[in-house]
Amino acid sequence: HGESIRQFRNRFSSREPNHPWLLEDDDGLLKKLGGWRTDRATGRSGLTLAGLLMFGKSESIVAPEALPGYQLDYRERLSDDPSVRWTDRVTLDGTWEGNLFQFYQRIVQKLSGGPGLKTPFQRDGGGYRQAGTAVHEALQEALVNALIHADYAGQGGIVIDRYADRFEFSNPGTLLLSREQLLRGGVSECRNKALQKMFQM
């Protein structure tokens, strides 16, 4: 999806304007990111699964030969009224291109403010206003982790529920580490390394 790649390129260049990958055309940039590959056996080129997830069109992602169970869902549950299921929702409803990059851009904005999330006026080391806090950074990290560690061929989808007093992030797939390793810390195993690279950039 050309618009998603253009927006990605803009974000990438604002963070690191002199990066050599920015000199590549869209296909070249996708290759560097792991989103485009040539099959050596057949000679055919095309989007990788990571490229499709990050930049593809909704109908291509959920096609029967791709990931028909793909689902993204963000729900705000901020009402005290039990008859109100949610106060805001972002899901694959056809009003936006439902790839991971577009979902990330929408949800990271929702995680930057609202009830319980204060942004005090602070200056960074260079004297500029600091945009967020450690809490904002942790929420952004949780969002990216939910996206890069999901088993997109598994049951269920990415679900983020926001309550007045907490956030819940869930994604399909089992842990790649043992419970003991997880609790000990210091070891990381990524399920989708190309997606991880795309979000790092």
Coordinates of N, CA and C in Angstrom, one line a residue:
H1 N 0.9 -1.2 0.0 CA 0.0 0.0 0.0 C 0.9 1.2 0.0
G2 N 0.9 2.0 -1.1 CA 1.8 3.1 -1.3 C 1.7 4.2 -0.2
E3 N 0.5 4.5 0.3 CA 0.4 5.5 1.3 C 1.1 5.1 2.6
S4 N 0.9 3.9 3.0 CA 1.6 3.4 4.2 C 3.1 3.5 4.1
I5 N 3.6 3.1 3.0 CA 5.1 3.2 2.8 C 5.6 4.6 2.8
R6 N 4.8 5.5 2.2 CA 5.1 6.9 2.2 C 5.2 7.5 3.6
Q7 N 4.2 7.2 4.4 CA 4.1 7.6 5.8 C 5.2 7.0 6.6
F8 N 5.5 5.7 6.4 CA 6.6 5.1 7.1 C 7.9 5.8 6.7
R9 N 8.2 6.1 5.5 CA 9.4 6.7 5.0 C 9.5 8.1 5.7
N10 N 8.4 8.8 5.8 CA 8.4 10.2 6.4 C 8.8 10.1 7.9
R11 N 8.2 9.1 8.6 CA 8.6 8.9 10.0 C 10.0 8.5 10.2
F12 N 10.5 7.6 9.3 CA 11.9 7.1 9.4 C 12.8 8.3 9.1
S13 N 12.5 9.1 8.1 CA 13.4 10.2 7.7 C 13.4 11.3 8.8
S14 N 12.3 11.5 9.5 CA 12.3 12.5 10.6 C 13.2 12.0 11.8
R15 N 13.2 10.7 12.0 CA 14.0 10.2 13.1 C 15.5 10.1 12.7
E16 N 15.8 9.7 11.5 CA 17.2 9.5 11.0 C 17.3 10.0 9.6
P17 N 17.4 11.3 9.4 CA 17.3 11.9 8.0 C 18.5 11.5 7.1
N18 N 19.6 11.0 7.6 CA 20.7 10.7 6.7 C 20.9 9.2 6.6
H19 N 20.0 8.4 6.9 CA 20.1 7.0 6.8 C 20.2 6.6 5.3
P20 N 21.2 5.7 4.9 CA 21.3 5.4 3.5 C 20.2 4.6 2.9
W21 N 19.4 4.0 3.7 CA 18.2 3.2 3.1 C 17.2 4.2 2.6
L22 N 17.2 5.4 3.0 CA 16.2 6.4 2.5 C 16.5 6.8 1.1
L23 N 17.7 6.5 0.5 CA 18.0 6.8 -0.9 C 17.4 5.7 -1.8
E24 N 16.9 4.6 -1.2 CA 16.3 3.5 -2.0 C 14.9 3.9 -2.5
D25 N 14.4 3.4 -3.6 CA 13.0 3.5 -4.0 C 12.2 2.6 -3.1
D26 N 10.9 2.6 -3.2 CA 10.1 1.8 -2.3 C 10.4 0.4 -2.3
D27 N 10.6 -0.2 -3.4 CA 11.0 -1.7 -3.5 C 12.3 -1.9 -2.8
G28 N 13.3 -1.0 -3.0 CA 14.6 -1.2 -2.4 C 14.5 -1.0 -0.8
L29 N 13.7 0.0 -0.4 CA 13.5 0.1 1.1 C 12.8 -1.1 1.7
L30 N 11.8 -1.6 1.0 CA 11.1 -2.8 1.5 C 12.1 -4.0 1.5
K31 N 13.0 -4.1 0.6 CA 14.0 -5.2 0.6 C 14.9 -5.1 1.8
K32 N 15.4 -3.9 2.1 CA 16.2 -3.6 3.3 C 15.5 -3.9 4.6
L33 N 14.2 -3.7 4.6 CA 13.4 -3.9 5.8 C 13.0 -5.4 6.0
G34 N 13.2 -6.2 5.0 CA 12.7 -7.6 5.0 C 11.3 -7.7 4.6
G35 N 10.7 -6.7 3.9 CA 9.4 -6.7 3.5 C 9.2 -7.2 2.0
W36 N 10.3 -7.3 1.3 CA 10.2 -7.7 -0.1 C 11.3 -8.7 -0.4
R37 N 11.1 -9.8 -1.1 CA 12.1 -10.8 -1.3 C 11.9 -11.5 -2.6
T38 N 13.0 -11.9 -3.2 CA 13.0 -12.7 -4.4 C 13.3 -14.2 -4.0
D39 N 12.4 -15.0 -4.5 CA 12.5 -16.5 -4.2 C 13.6 -17.0 -5.1
R40 N 14.7 -17.5 -4.6 CA 15.8 -18.0 -5.4 C 15.5 -19.2 -6.3
A41 N 14.6 -20.0 -5.8 CA 14.2 -21.2 -6.6 C 13.4 -20.8 -7.8
T42 N 12.4 -19.9 -7.6 CA 11.5 -19.6 -8.7 C 11.8 -18.3 -9.4
G43 N 12.6 -17.4 -8.8 CA 12.9 -16.1 -9.4 C 11.8 -15.1 -9.2
R44 N 10.7 -15.5 -8.6 CA 9.6 -14.6 -8.4 C 9.9 -13.6 -7.2
S45 N 9.4 -12.4 -7.3 CA 9.6 -11.4 -6.3 C 8.2 -11.0 -5.8
G46 N 8.2 -10.6 -4.5 CA 7.0 -10.1 -3.9 C 7.1 -9.8 -2.5
L47 N 6.0 -9.3 -1.9 CA 6.0 -9.0 -0.5 C 6.2 -10.2 0.4
T48 N 6.9 -10.1 1.4 CA 7.0 -11.2 2.4 C 5.7 -11.0 3.3
L49 N 5.5 -12.0 4.2 CA 4.4 -11.9 5.1 C 4.5 -10.7 6.0
A50 N 5.8 -10.4 6.4 CA 6.0 -9.2 7.2 C 5.6 -7.9 6.4
G51 N 6.0 -7.9 5.2 CA 5.7 -6.7 4.3 C 4.2 -6.6 4.1
L52 N 3.5 -7.7 3.9 CA 2.1 -7.7 3.8 C 1.4 -7.1 5.0
L53 N 1.8 -7.7 6.2 CA 1.2 -7.2 7.5 C 1.5 -5.8 7.7
M54 N 2.7 -5.3 7.5 CA 3.0 -3.9 7.8 C 2.5 -2.9 6.8
F55 N 2.5 -3.2 5.5 CA 2.1 -2.2 4.5 C 0.9 -2.6 3.6
G56 N 0.5 -3.8 3.7 CA -0.5 -4.4 2.8 C -1.9 -3.8 3.0
K57 N -2.8 -4.1 2.0 CA -4.2 -3.7 2.0 C -5.0 -4.7 2.8
S58 N -6.0 -4.3 3.5 CA -6.8 -5.2 4.4 C -7.2 -6.4 3.6
E59 N -7.8 -6.3 2.4 CA -8.4 -7.4 1.7 C -7.3 -8.4 1.3
S60 N -6.1 -7.9 1.1 CA -5.0 -8.9 0.8 C -4.5 -9.6 2.0
I61 N -4.5 -8.9 3.2 CA -4.0 -9.6 4.4 C -5.0 -10.7 4.8
V62 N -6.3 -10.4 4.7 CA -7.3 -11.4 5.2 C -7.7 -12.4 4.1
A63 N -7.1 -12.3 3.0 CA -7.4 -13.3 1.9 C -7.3 -14.7 2.4
P64 N -8.1 -15.7 1.9 CA -8.0 -17.1 2.4 C -6.6 -17.7 2.2
E65 N -5.8 -17.3 1.2 CA -4.5 -17.8 1.1 C -3.4 -17.1 1.9
A66 N -3.8 -16.0 2.6 CA -2.9 -15.3 3.5 C -3.3 -15.5 4.9
L67 N -3.9 -14.6 5.6 CA -4.2 -14.7 7.0 C -5.7 -14.4 7.3
P68 N -6.6 -15.3 7.0 CA -8.0 -15.0 7.1 C -8.4 -14.7 8.5
G69 N -7.7 -15.2 9.5 CA -8.1 -14.9 10.9 C -7.5 -13.6 11.5
Y70 N -6.8 -12.8 10.7 CA -6.2 -11.6 11.1 C -7.2 -10.6 11.7
Q71 N -6.9 -10.1 12.9 CA -7.8 -9.2 13.5 C -7.0 -8.2 14.4
L72 N -7.4 -6.9 14.3 CA -6.9 -5.9 15.2 C -8.0 -5.2 15.9
D73 N -7.9 -5.0 17.2 CA -9.0 -4.4 17.9 C -8.5 -3.6 19.1
Y74 N -8.8 -2.3 19.2 CA -8.5 -1.4 20.3 C -9.9 -1.0 20.8
R75 N -10.1 -1.1 22.1 CA -11.4 -0.8 22.7 C -11.1 0.0 24.0
E76 N -11.8 1.2 24.1 CA -11.8 2.0 25.3 C -13.0 1.6 26.1
R77 N -12.8 1.3 27.3 CA -14.0 0.9 28.2 C -13.9 1.9 29.4
L78 N -14.3 3.1 29.1 CA -14.2 4.2 30.2 C -15.5 4.6 30.8
S79 N -16.6 3.9 30.5 CA -17.9 4.3 31.1 C -18.2 3.4 32.3
D80 N -18.8 4.1 33.3 CA -19.3 3.3 34.4 C -20.6 2.6 34.2
D81 N -21.2 3.0 33.1 CA -22.5 2.4 32.7 C -22.3 1.0 32.1
P82 N -22.8 -0.1 32.8 CA -22.6 -1.4 32.3 C -23.2 -1.7 31.0
S83 N -24.1 -0.9 30.5 CA -24.8 -1.2 29.2 C -23.9 -0.6 28.1
V84 N -22.9 0.2 28.4 CA -22.0 0.7 27.3 C -20.8 -0.3 27.2
R85 N -20.8 -0.9 26.0 CA -19.7 -2.0 25.8 C -18.3 -1.3 25.7
W86 N -18.3 -0.2 24.9 CA -17.0 0.6 24.8 C -17.3 2.0 24.5
T87 N -16.4 2.9 24.8 CA -16.6 4.3 24.6 C -15.9 4.8 23.3
D88 N -14.9 3.9 22.8 CA -14.3 4.2 21.6 C -13.7 2.9 21.1
R89 N -13.6 2.7 19.8 CA -13.1 1.4 19.2 C -12.4 1.7 17.9
V90 N -11.3 1.0 17.7 CA -10.6 1.0 16.4 C -10.5 -0.5 16.0
T91 N -11.2 -0.9 14.9 CA -11.1 -2.3 14.5 C -11.1 -2.3 12.9
L92 N -11.0 -3.4 12.3 CA -11.0 -3.6 10.9 C -12.4 -3.4 10.4
D93 N -12.9 -2.2 10.2 CA -14.2 -1.9 9.8 C -14.4 -1.3 8.4
G94 N -13.3 -1.3 7.6 CA -13.3 -0.8 6.3 C -13.1 0.7 6.1
T95 N -13.0 1.4 7.2 CA -12.8 2.9 7.1 C -11.4 3.3 7.0
W96 N -10.5 2.4 7.2 CA -9.0 2.7 7.2 C -8.3 1.5 6.7
E97 N -7.1 1.6 6.2 CA -6.3 0.5 5.7 C -5.8 -0.3 6.9
G98 N -6.3 -1.5 7.1 CA -6.0 -2.3 8.3 C -4.7 -3.0 8.4
N99 N -3.6 -2.4 8.0 CA -2.3 -3.0 8.2 C -1.7 -2.6 9.5
L100 N -0.6 -3.2 9.9 CA 0.0 -2.9 11.2 C 0.5 -1.5 11.4
F101 N 1.0 -0.9 10.3 CA 1.6 0.4 10.4 C 0.4 1.4 10.7
Q102 N -0.7 1.3 9.9 CA -1.8 2.2 10.1 C -2.4 2.0 11.5
F103 N -2.5 0.7 12.0 CA -3.0 0.5 13.3 C -2.1 1.1 14.4
Y104 N -0.8 0.9 14.2 CA 0.1 1.5 15.2 C 0.0 3.0 15.2
Q105 N -0.1 3.7 14.1 CA -0.2 5.1 14.1 C -1.5 5.6 14.8
R106 N -2.6 4.9 14.6 CA -3.9 5.3 15.2 C -3.8 5.0 16.8
I107 N -3.3 3.9 17.1 CA -3.3 3.5 18.6 C -2.3 4.3 19.4
V108 N -1.1 4.5 18.8 CA -0.1 5.2 19.6 C -0.6 6.6 20.0
Q109 N -1.4 7.2 19.1 CA -2.1 8.5 19.5 C -3.0 8.4 20.6
K110 N -3.8 7.3 20.6 CA -4.8 7.1 21.7 C -4.1 6.8 23.0
L111 N -2.9 6.2 23.0 CA -2.1 5.9 24.2 C -1.3 7.1 24.7
S112 N -1.4 8.2 24.0 CA -0.6 9.4 24.5 C -1.4 10.3 25.4
G113 N -2.7 10.1 25.6 CA -3.5 11.0 26.4 C -4.7 10.3 26.9
G114 N -5.6 11.2 27.5 CA -6.8 10.6 28.1 C -6.7 10.4 29.6
P115 N -7.8 9.8 30.1 CA -7.9 9.6 31.6 C -6.7 8.8 32.1
G116 N -6.1 9.4 33.2 CA -5.0 8.7 33.9 C -3.7 8.9 33.3
L117 N -3.6 9.5 32.1 CA -2.3 9.7 31.5 C -1.9 11.2 31.5
K118 N -1.2 11.7 32.4 CA -0.8 13.1 32.5 C 0.5 13.3 31.8
T119 N 0.7 14.4 31.1 CA 1.9 14.8 30.5 C 2.4 16.1 31.1
P120 N 3.2 16.1 32.1 CA 3.7 17.3 32.7 C 4.6 18.0 31.8
F121 N 4.7 19.3 32.0 CA 5.6 20.1 31.2 C 7.1 19.9 31.7
Q122 N 7.9 19.2 30.8 CA 9.3 18.9 31.2 C 10.1 19.2 30.0
R123 N 11.4 19.5 30.3 CA 12.4 19.7 29.2 C 13.4 18.6 29.2
D124 N 13.8 18.2 27.9 CA 14.8 17.2 27.8 C 16.2 17.8 27.9
G125 N 17.2 17.0 27.7 CA 18.6 17.5 27.9 C 19.0 18.7 27.0
G126 N 18.3 18.8 25.8 CA 18.6 19.8 24.9 C 17.7 21.1 25.1
G127 N 16.9 21.0 26.2 CA 16.0 22.2 26.5 C 14.7 22.2 25.8
Y128 N 14.4 21.2 25.0 CA 13.1 21.1 24.3 C 12.1 20.4 25.1
R129 N 10.8 20.7 24.9 CA 9.8 20.1 25.6 C 9.7 18.6 25.4
Q130 N 9.6 17.9 26.5 CA 9.6 16.4 26.4 C 8.1 16.0 26.1
A131 N 7.9 15.2 25.0 CA 6.6 14.9 24.6 C 5.9 13.9 25.5
G132 N 6.6 13.0 26.2 CA 5.9 12.0 27.0 C 6.7 11.7 28.2
T133 N 6.2 10.7 28.9 CA 6.8 10.3 30.2 C 7.2 8.8 30.0
A134 N 7.8 8.3 31.1 CA 8.1 6.8 31.1 C 6.9 6.0 30.9
V135 N 5.8 6.4 31.4 CA 4.5 5.7 31.2 C 4.1 5.6 29.7
H136 N 4.2 6.7 29.0 CA 3.9 6.8 27.6 C 4.9 5.9 26.8
E137 N 6.2 5.9 27.2 CA 7.1 5.0 26.5 C 6.8 3.6 26.8
A138 N 6.4 3.2 28.0 CA 6.1 1.8 28.3 C 4.9 1.4 27.5
L139 N 3.9 2.2 27.4 CA 2.7 1.9 26.6 C 3.0 1.7 25.1
Q140 N 3.9 2.5 24.6 CA 4.3 2.4 23.2 C 5.0 1.1 23.0
E141 N 5.9 0.8 23.9 CA 6.7 -0.5 23.9 C 5.7 -1.7 24.0
A142 N 4.7 -1.6 24.8 CA 3.8 -2.7 24.9 C 3.0 -2.9 23.6
L143 N 2.6 -1.8 23.0 CA 1.9 -1.9 21.7 C 2.8 -2.6 20.7
V144 N 4.0 -2.1 20.5 CA 5.0 -2.7 19.5 C 5.2 -4.2 19.8
N145 N 5.4 -4.5 21.1 CA 5.6 -5.9 21.5 C 4.4 -6.8 21.1
A146 N 3.2 -6.3 21.4 CA 2.0 -7.0 21.0 C 2.0 -7.3 19.5
L147 N 2.5 -6.4 18.7 CA 2.4 -6.5 17.2 C 3.5 -7.4 16.7
I148 N 4.8 -7.3 17.3 CA 5.9 -8.1 16.7 C 6.0 -9.5 17.3
H149 N 5.3 -9.8 18.4 CA 5.4 -11.1 19.0 C 4.2 -11.9 18.7
A150 N 3.2 -11.4 17.9 CA 2.0 -12.2 17.7 C 2.2 -13.3 16.7
D151 N 1.4 -14.4 16.9 CA 1.4 -15.5 15.9 C 0.2 -15.2 15.0
Y152 N 0.4 -14.6 13.9 CA -0.7 -14.1 13.1 C -1.5 -15.3 12.4
A153 N -0.9 -16.5 12.4 CA -1.6 -17.6 11.9 C -2.4 -18.3 13.0
G154 N -2.3 -17.8 14.2 CA -2.9 -18.5 15.4 C -4.4 -18.0 15.5
Q155 N -5.0 -18.5 16.6 CA -6.3 -18.1 16.9 C -6.4 -16.8 17.6
G156 N -7.4 -16.0 17.2 CA -7.6 -14.7 17.8 C -6.7 -13.6 17.2
G157 N -6.8 -12.4 17.7 CA -6.1 -11.3 17.1 C -5.5 -10.4 18.2
I158 N -5.0 -9.3 17.7 CA -4.4 -8.3 18.7 C -5.6 -7.6 19.3
V159 N -5.6 -7.6 20.6 CA -6.7 -6.9 21.3 C -6.1 -6.0 22.4
I160 N -6.4 -4.8 22.4 CA -6.0 -3.8 23.4 C -7.2 -3.2 24.0
D161 N -7.4 -3.5 25.3 CA -8.5 -2.9 26.1 C -8.0 -1.9 27.0
R162 N -8.6 -0.7 27.0 CA -8.2 0.4 27.9 C -9.4 0.6 28.9
Y163 N -9.0 0.5 30.1 CA -10.0 0.8 31.2 C -9.5 2.1 31.9
A164 N -10.4 2.6 32.8 CA -10.0 3.8 33.6 C -8.7 3.6 34.4
D165 N -8.5 2.3 34.9 CA -7.4 2.1 35.8 C -6.3 1.2 35.2
R166 N -6.4 0.7 34.0 CA -5.4 -0.2 33.4 C -5.5 -0.3 31.9
F167 N -4.5 -0.9 31.3 CA -4.5 -1.3 29.9 C -4.3 -2.8 29.9
E168 N -4.9 -3.5 29.0 CA -4.7 -4.9 28.8 C -4.3 -5.2 27.3
F169 N -3.2 -5.8 27.0 CA -2.7 -6.1 25.7 C -2.7 -7.6 25.6
S170 N -3.3 -8.1 24.5 CA -3.2 -9.5 24.3 C -3.0 -9.8 22.8
N171 N -2.3 -10.9 22.5 CA -2.1 -11.3 21.1 C -2.0 -12.8 21.0
P172 N -2.3 -13.4 19.9 CA -2.3 -14.8 19.7 C -0.8 -15.4 19.7
G173 N -0.7 -16.6 20.2 CA 0.6 -17.3 20.2 C 1.0 -17.6 21.6
T174 N 1.9 -18.6 21.8 CA 2.4 -19.0 23.1 C 3.8 -18.3 23.2
L175 N 4.3 -18.3 24.5 CA 5.6 -17.8 24.7 C 6.7 -18.6 24.0
L176 N 7.7 -17.9 23.5 CA 8.8 -18.6 22.9 C 9.9 -18.9 23.9
L177 N 9.8 -18.4 25.1 CA 10.7 -18.6 26.2 C 10.0 -19.4 27.3
S178 N 10.7 -20.1 28.1 CA 10.1 -20.8 29.3 C 9.7 -19.7 30.3
R179 N 8.8 -20.1 31.1 CA 8.3 -19.2 32.2 C 9.5 -18.7 33.1
E180 N 10.4 -19.6 33.4 CA 11.5 -19.3 34.2 C 12.4 -18.3 33.5
Q181 N 12.7 -18.5 32.2 CA 13.5 -17.5 31.5 C 12.8 -16.1 31.5
L182 N 11.5 -16.1 31.3 CA 10.8 -14.9 31.2 C 10.9 -14.1 32.5
L183 N 10.7 -14.8 33.6 CA 10.8 -14.2 34.9 C 12.2 -13.7 35.3
R184 N 13.2 -14.5 34.8 CA 14.6 -14.1 35.1 C 15.0 -12.9 34.3
G185 N 14.5 -12.8 33.1 CA 14.8 -11.6 32.2 C 16.1 -11.8 31.5
G186 N 16.4 -10.8 30.7 CA 17.7 -10.8 30.0 C 17.8 -11.5 28.7
V187 N 16.7 -12.3 28.4 CA 16.7 -13.1 27.1 C 15.4 -12.6 26.4
S188 N 15.6 -12.4 25.1 CA 14.5 -12.0 24.2 C 14.5 -12.8 23.0
E189 N 13.3 -13.3 22.6 CA 13.1 -14.1 21.4 C 12.0 -13.5 20.6
C190 N 12.2 -13.0 19.5 CA 11.2 -12.3 18.7 C 10.6 -13.3 17.7
R191 N 9.3 -13.3 17.6 CA 8.6 -14.2 16.7 C 8.7 -13.7 15.2
N192 N 8.6 -12.4 15.0 CA 8.6 -11.8 13.7 C 9.7 -10.7 13.6
K193 N 10.9 -11.2 13.2 CA 12.1 -10.4 13.2 C 12.1 -9.3 12.2
A194 N 11.4 -9.5 11.0 CA 11.3 -8.5 10.0 C 10.4 -7.4 10.5
L195 N 9.3 -7.7 11.2 CA 8.4 -6.7 11.8 C 9.2 -5.9 12.8
Q196 N 10.0 -6.6 13.6 CA 10.8 -5.9 14.6 C 11.7 -4.9 14.0
K197 N 12.4 -5.3 12.9 CA 13.3 -4.3 12.2 C 12.5 -3.1 11.7
M198 N 11.3 -3.4 11.1 CA 10.5 -2.3 10.6 C 10.2 -1.3 11.7
F199 N 9.7 -1.8 12.9 CA 9.4 -0.9 14.0 C 10.6 -0.2 14.6
Q200 N 11.7 -0.9 14.6 CA 13.0 -0.2 15.1 C 13.3 1.0 14.2
M201 N 13.1 0.8 12.9 CA 13.5 1.9 12.0 C 12.5 3.1 12.0

